[in-house]
PDB file of C-alpha atoms in Angstrom:
ATOM      1  CA  MET U  68      23.299 -59.667   1.057  1.00  0.00           C
ATOM      2  CA  VAL U  69      22.277 -56.705  -1.114  1.00  0.00           C
ATOM      3  CA  ASP U  70      23.769 -53.330  -0.218  1.00  0.00           C
ATOM      4  CA  PRO U  71      21.168 -50.617   0.371  1.00  0.00           C
ATOM      5  CA  ALA U  72      20.882 -48.022  -2.363  1.00  0.00           C
ATOM      6  CA  PRO U  73      23.012 -44.914  -1.914  1.00  0.00           C
ATOM      7  CA  ALA U  74      21.127 -41.930  -0.459  1.00  0.00           C
ATOM      8  CA  ALA U  75      20.899 -40.242  -3.881  1.00  0.00           C
ATOM      9  CA  ASP U  76      19.111 -43.340  -5.214  1.00  0.00           C
ATOM     10  CA  ARG U  77      16.392 -43.151  -2.566  1.00  0.00           C
ATOM     11  CA  PRO U  78      14.415 -40.146  -3.831  1.00  0.00           C
ATOM     12  CA  GLY U  79      12.808 -37.917  -1.271  1.00  0.00           C
ATOM     13  CA  LYS U  80      14.568 -38.886   1.975  1.00  0.00           C
ATOM     14  CA  ARG U  81      16.871 -35.851   2.060  1.00  0.00           C
ATOM     15  CA  LEU U  82      14.095 -33.633   0.694  1.00  0.00           C
ATOM     16  CA  ILE U  83      11.934 -34.588   3.653  1.00  0.00           C
ATOM     17  CA  ASP U  84      14.646 -34.249   6.298  1.00  0.00           C
ATOM     18  CA  ASP U  85      16.563 -31.199   5.034  1.00  0.00           C
ATOM     19  CA  PRO U  86      14.485 -28.016   4.597  1.00  0.00           C
ATOM     20  CA  ALA U  87      17.474 -26.016   3.284  1.00  0.00           C
ATOM     21  CA  PHE U  88      18.137 -28.591   0.554  1.00  0.00           C
ATOM     22  CA  ARG U  89      14.426 -28.630  -0.294  1.00  0.00           C
ATOM     23  CA  ALA U  90      14.418 -24.820  -0.575  1.00  0.00           C
ATOM     24  CA  GLU U  91      17.423 -24.965  -2.923  1.00  0.00           C
ATOM     25  CA  LEU U  92      15.715 -27.496  -5.179  1.00  0.00           C
ATOM     26  CA  GLU U  93      12.503 -25.464  -5.128  1.00  0.00           C
ATOM     27  CA  LEU U  94      14.456 -22.460  -6.459  1.00  0.00           C
ATOM     28  CA  CYS U  95      16.211 -24.633  -9.053  1.00  0.00           C
ATOM     29  CA  ASP U  96      12.815 -25.900 -10.199  1.00  0.00           C
ATOM     30  CA  ARG U  97      11.391 -22.376 -10.410  1.00  0.00           C
ATOM     31  CA  TRP U  98      14.430 -21.027 -12.284  1.00  0.00           C
ATOM     32  CA  GLY U  99      14.926 -24.124 -14.450  1.00  0.00           C
ATOM     33  CA  ILE U 100      18.583 -24.549 -13.532  1.00  0.00           C
ATOM     34  CA  PRO U 101      20.548 -27.603 -12.371  1.00  0.00           C
ATOM     35  CA  HIS U 102      21.366 -27.826  -8.678  1.00  0.00           C
ATOM     36  CA  SER U 103      25.094 -27.954  -9.434  1.00  0.00           C
ATOM     37  CA  LYS U 104      24.868 -24.531 -11.120  1.00  0.00           C
ATOM     38  CA  PHE U 105      22.862 -23.149  -8.196  1.00  0.00           C
ATOM     39  CA  ARG U 106      25.640 -24.307  -5.867  1.00  0.00           C
ATOM     40  CA  GLY U 107      28.281 -22.733  -8.129  1.00  0.00           C
ATOM     41  CA  HIS U 108      29.866 -26.041  -9.145  1.00  0.00           C
ATOM     42  CA  GLY U 109      28.503 -26.616 -12.606  1.00  0.00           C
ATOM     43  CA  ASP U 110      28.672 -25.100 -16.043  1.00  0.00           C
ATOM     44  CA  GLY U 111      24.901 -25.171 -16.487  1.00  0.00           C
ATOM     45  CA  THR U 112      24.656 -28.596 -18.082  1.00  0.00           C
ATOM     46  CA  TRP U 113      22.470 -31.148 -16.339  1.00  0.00           C
ATOM     47  CA  SER U 114      24.525 -33.985 -14.811  1.00  0.00           C
ATOM     48  CA  GLU U 115      22.932 -37.325 -14.003  1.00  0.00           C
ATOM     49  CA  LEU U 116      22.912 -36.316 -10.326  1.00  0.00           C
ATOM     50  CA  ASP U 117      21.178 -33.010 -11.186  1.00  0.00           C
ATOM     51  CA  ARG U 118      18.516 -34.923 -13.114  1.00  0.00           C
ATOM     52  CA  ARG U 119      17.966 -37.372 -10.237  1.00  0.00           C
ATOM     53  CA  LYS U 120      17.599 -34.464  -7.813  1.00  0.00           C
ATOM     54  CA  ALA U 121      15.139 -32.721 -10.149  1.00  0.00           C
ATOM     55  CA  ARG U 122      13.069 -35.898 -10.514  1.00  0.00           C
ATOM     56  CA  ALA U 123      13.119 -36.444  -6.737  1.00  0.00           C
ATOM     57  CA  TYR U 124      11.960 -32.874  -6.168  1.00  0.00           C
ATOM     58  CA  ALA U 125       9.170 -33.287  -8.737  1.00  0.00           C
ATOM     59  CA  ASP U 126       8.046 -36.491  -6.984  1.00  0.00           C
ATOM     60  CA  TYR U 127       8.174 -34.746  -3.611  1.00  0.00           C
ATOM     61  CA  ALA U 128       6.211 -31.724  -4.902  1.00  0.00           C
ATOM     62  CA  ARG U 129       3.498 -33.992  -6.354  1.00  0.00           C
ATOM     63  CA  ALA U 130       3.103 -35.655  -2.951  1.00  0.00           C
ATOM     64  CA  VAL U 131       2.450 -32.338  -1.171  1.00  0.00           C
ATOM     65  CA  CYS U 132      -1.202 -31.337  -0.790  1.00  0.00           C
ATOM     66  CA  GLY U 133      -1.831 -28.077  -2.613  1.00  0.00           C
ATOM     67  CA  THR U 134      -4.290 -26.976   0.049  1.00  0.00           C
ATOM     68  CA  CYS U 135      -2.652 -27.746   3.393  1.00  0.00           C
ATOM     69  CA  GLY U 136       0.991 -28.324   2.367  1.00  0.00           C
ATOM     70  CA  THR U 137       1.383 -31.690   4.107  1.00  0.00           C
ATOM     71  CA  ARG U 138       2.171 -35.118   2.676  1.00  0.00           C
ATOM     72  CA  ALA U 139       0.061 -38.228   3.303  1.00  0.00           C
ATOM     73  CA  ASP U 140       3.127 -39.996   4.748  1.00  0.00           C
ATOM     74  CA  GLU U 141       3.264 -37.442   7.561  1.00  0.00           C
ATOM     75  CA  TRP U 142      -0.136 -38.627   8.801  1.00  0.00           C
ATOM     76  CA  ASP U 143       0.221 -42.377   8.135  1.00  0.00           C
ATOM     77  CA  GLU U 144       1.511 -44.201  11.229  1.00  0.00           C
ATOM     78  CA  ASP U 145       2.413 -47.256   9.116  1.00  0.00           C
ATOM     79  CA  LEU U 146       4.852 -45.032   7.189  1.00  0.00           C
ATOM     80  CA  GLY U 147       6.367 -43.390  10.274  1.00  0.00           C
ATOM     81  CA  GLY U 148       3.863 -40.544  10.417  1.00  0.00           C
ATOM     82  CA  ASP U 149       1.633 -39.413  13.237  1.00  0.00           C
ATOM     83  CA  GLU U 150      -2.039 -38.496  13.087  1.00  0.00           C
ATOM     84  CA  ASP U 151      -1.216 -35.676  15.526  1.00  0.00           C
ATOM     85  CA  ALA U 152       1.686 -34.357  13.427  1.00  0.00           C
ATOM     86  CA  TYR U 153       0.021 -30.965  12.954  1.00  0.00           C
ATOM     87  CA  ARG U 154      -2.450 -28.716  14.712  1.00  0.00           C
ATOM     88  CA  ALA U 155      -4.904 -26.491  12.894  1.00  0.00           C
ATOM     89  CA  ILE U 156      -4.740 -22.870  13.985  1.00  0.00           C
ATOM     90  CA  THR U 157      -6.334 -19.686  12.776  1.00  0.00           C
ATOM     91  CA  HIS U 158      -4.458 -16.735  11.342  1.00  0.00           C
ATOM     92  CA  ARG U 159      -5.850 -13.471  10.063  1.00  0.00           C
ATOM     93  CA  CYS U 160      -4.122 -11.886   7.102  1.00  0.00           C
ATOM     94  CA  ILE U 161      -5.070  -8.210   6.977  1.00  0.00           C
ATOM     95  CA  GLY U 162      -4.347  -8.095   3.241  1.00  0.00           C
ATOM     96  CA  CYS U 163      -6.755 -10.981   2.577  1.00  0.00           C
ATOM     97  CA  GLN U 164      -9.350  -9.299   4.799  1.00  0.00           C
ATOM     98  CA  ILE U 165      -9.091  -6.067   2.792  1.00  0.00           C
ATOM     99  CA  VAL U 166      -9.367  -7.977  -0.507  1.00  0.00           C
ATOM    100  CA  THR U 167     -12.444  -9.871   0.749  1.00  0.00           C
ATOM    101  CA  ASP U 168     -14.099  -6.632   1.896  1.00  0.00           C
ATOM    102  CA  LYS U 169     -13.417  -4.985  -1.489  1.00  0.00           C
ATOM    103  CA  GLN U 170     -14.737  -8.061  -3.358  1.00  0.00           C
ATOM    104  CA  LYS U 171     -18.113  -7.454  -1.709  1.00  0.00           C
ATOM    105  CA  THR U 172     -18.352  -4.178  -3.676  1.00  0.00           C
ATOM    106  CA  VAL U 173     -17.896  -5.857  -7.070  1.00  0.00           C
ATOM    107  CA  PRO U 174     -21.238  -5.731  -8.929  1.00  0.00           C
ATOM    108  CA  GLU U 175     -23.130  -8.924  -9.651  1.00  0.00           C
ATOM    109  CA  GLY U 176     -23.824 -10.071 -13.212  1.00  0.00           C
ATOM    110  CA  ASP U 177     -22.258  -8.788 -16.423  1.00  0.00           C
ATOM    111  CA  GLU U 178     -20.978  -5.589 -14.829  1.00  0.00           C
ATOM    112  CA  GLY U 179     -18.831  -7.586 -12.404  1.00  0.00           C
ATOM    113  CA  HIS U 180     -17.542 -10.204 -14.855  1.00  0.00           C
ATOM    114  CA  GLY U 181     -13.773 -10.092 -15.116  1.00  0.00           C
ATOM    115  CA  VAL U 182     -13.380  -7.659 -12.229  1.00  0.00           C
ATOM    116  CA  LYS U 183     -10.400  -8.597 -10.063  1.00  0.00           C
ATOM    117  CA  VAL U 184      -9.461  -7.161  -6.696  1.00  0.00           C
ATOM    118  CA  LEU U 185      -5.746  -6.624  -6.108  1.00  0.00           C
ATOM    119  CA  LEU U 186      -3.555  -5.078  -3.489  1.00  0.00           C
ATOM    120  CA  ILE U 187      -1.100  -2.458  -4.693  1.00  0.00           C
ATOM    121  CA  PRO U 188       1.178  -0.299  -2.544  1.00  0.00           C
ATOM    122  CA  THR U 189      -0.362   3.012  -1.515  1.00  0.00           C
ATOM    123  CA  SER U 190       2.477   4.918  -3.205  1.00  0.00           C
ATOM    124  CA  VAL U 191       1.757   3.176  -6.521  1.00  0.00           C
ATOM    125  CA  HIS U 192      -1.956   3.946  -6.173  1.00  0.00           C
ATOM    126  CA  ALA U 193      -1.161   7.630  -5.521  1.00  0.00           C
ATOM    127  CA  ALA U 194       1.103   7.765  -8.591  1.00  0.00           C
ATOM    128  CA  MET U 195      -1.648   6.187 -10.702  1.00  0.00           C
ATOM    129  CA  GLN U 196      -4.146   8.766  -9.440  1.00  0.00           C
ATOM    130  CA  ILE U 197      -1.777  11.623 -10.319  1.00  0.00           C
ATOM    131  CA  ALA U 198      -1.180  10.147 -13.778  1.00  0.00           C
ATOM    132  CA  ARG U 199      -4.949   9.934 -14.348  1.00  0.00           C
ATOM    133  CA  THR U 200      -5.500  13.577 -13.371  1.00  0.00           C
ATOM    134  CA  HIS U 201      -2.763  14.707 -15.784  1.00  0.00           C
ATOM    135  CA  GLN U 202      -4.268  12.665 -18.637  1.00  0.00           C
ATOM    136  CA  SER U 203      -7.728  14.191 -18.202  1.00  0.00           C
TER     137      SER U 203
END
């Protein structure tokens, strides 16, 4: 009889089941540091376990849809998923609404090429306006 692989050798299982662990590895990926250093146990060098965790996180991240944030396995009943695993809901983001409204004022054609609409804090906008008046 063959012993099952240790949990660390089955990439993705803990990533799927443990959101806190997944969040830690997401930060490690973003910051480019080994998980052992993140946890305060390492000296910054990448151990074999750190590399396996990084590869498992990369595999997990590739499996997540960039649009809806789900994985195909979550929907596939043959893989333990459920076609009713999620419900679609609506949500209004006021910031996105304001950006969309402002985008409608961007001119068409050459005059509008390269024009981006951003949100900046009101206090920053006021400071920029003051700076402009003092430069004129």
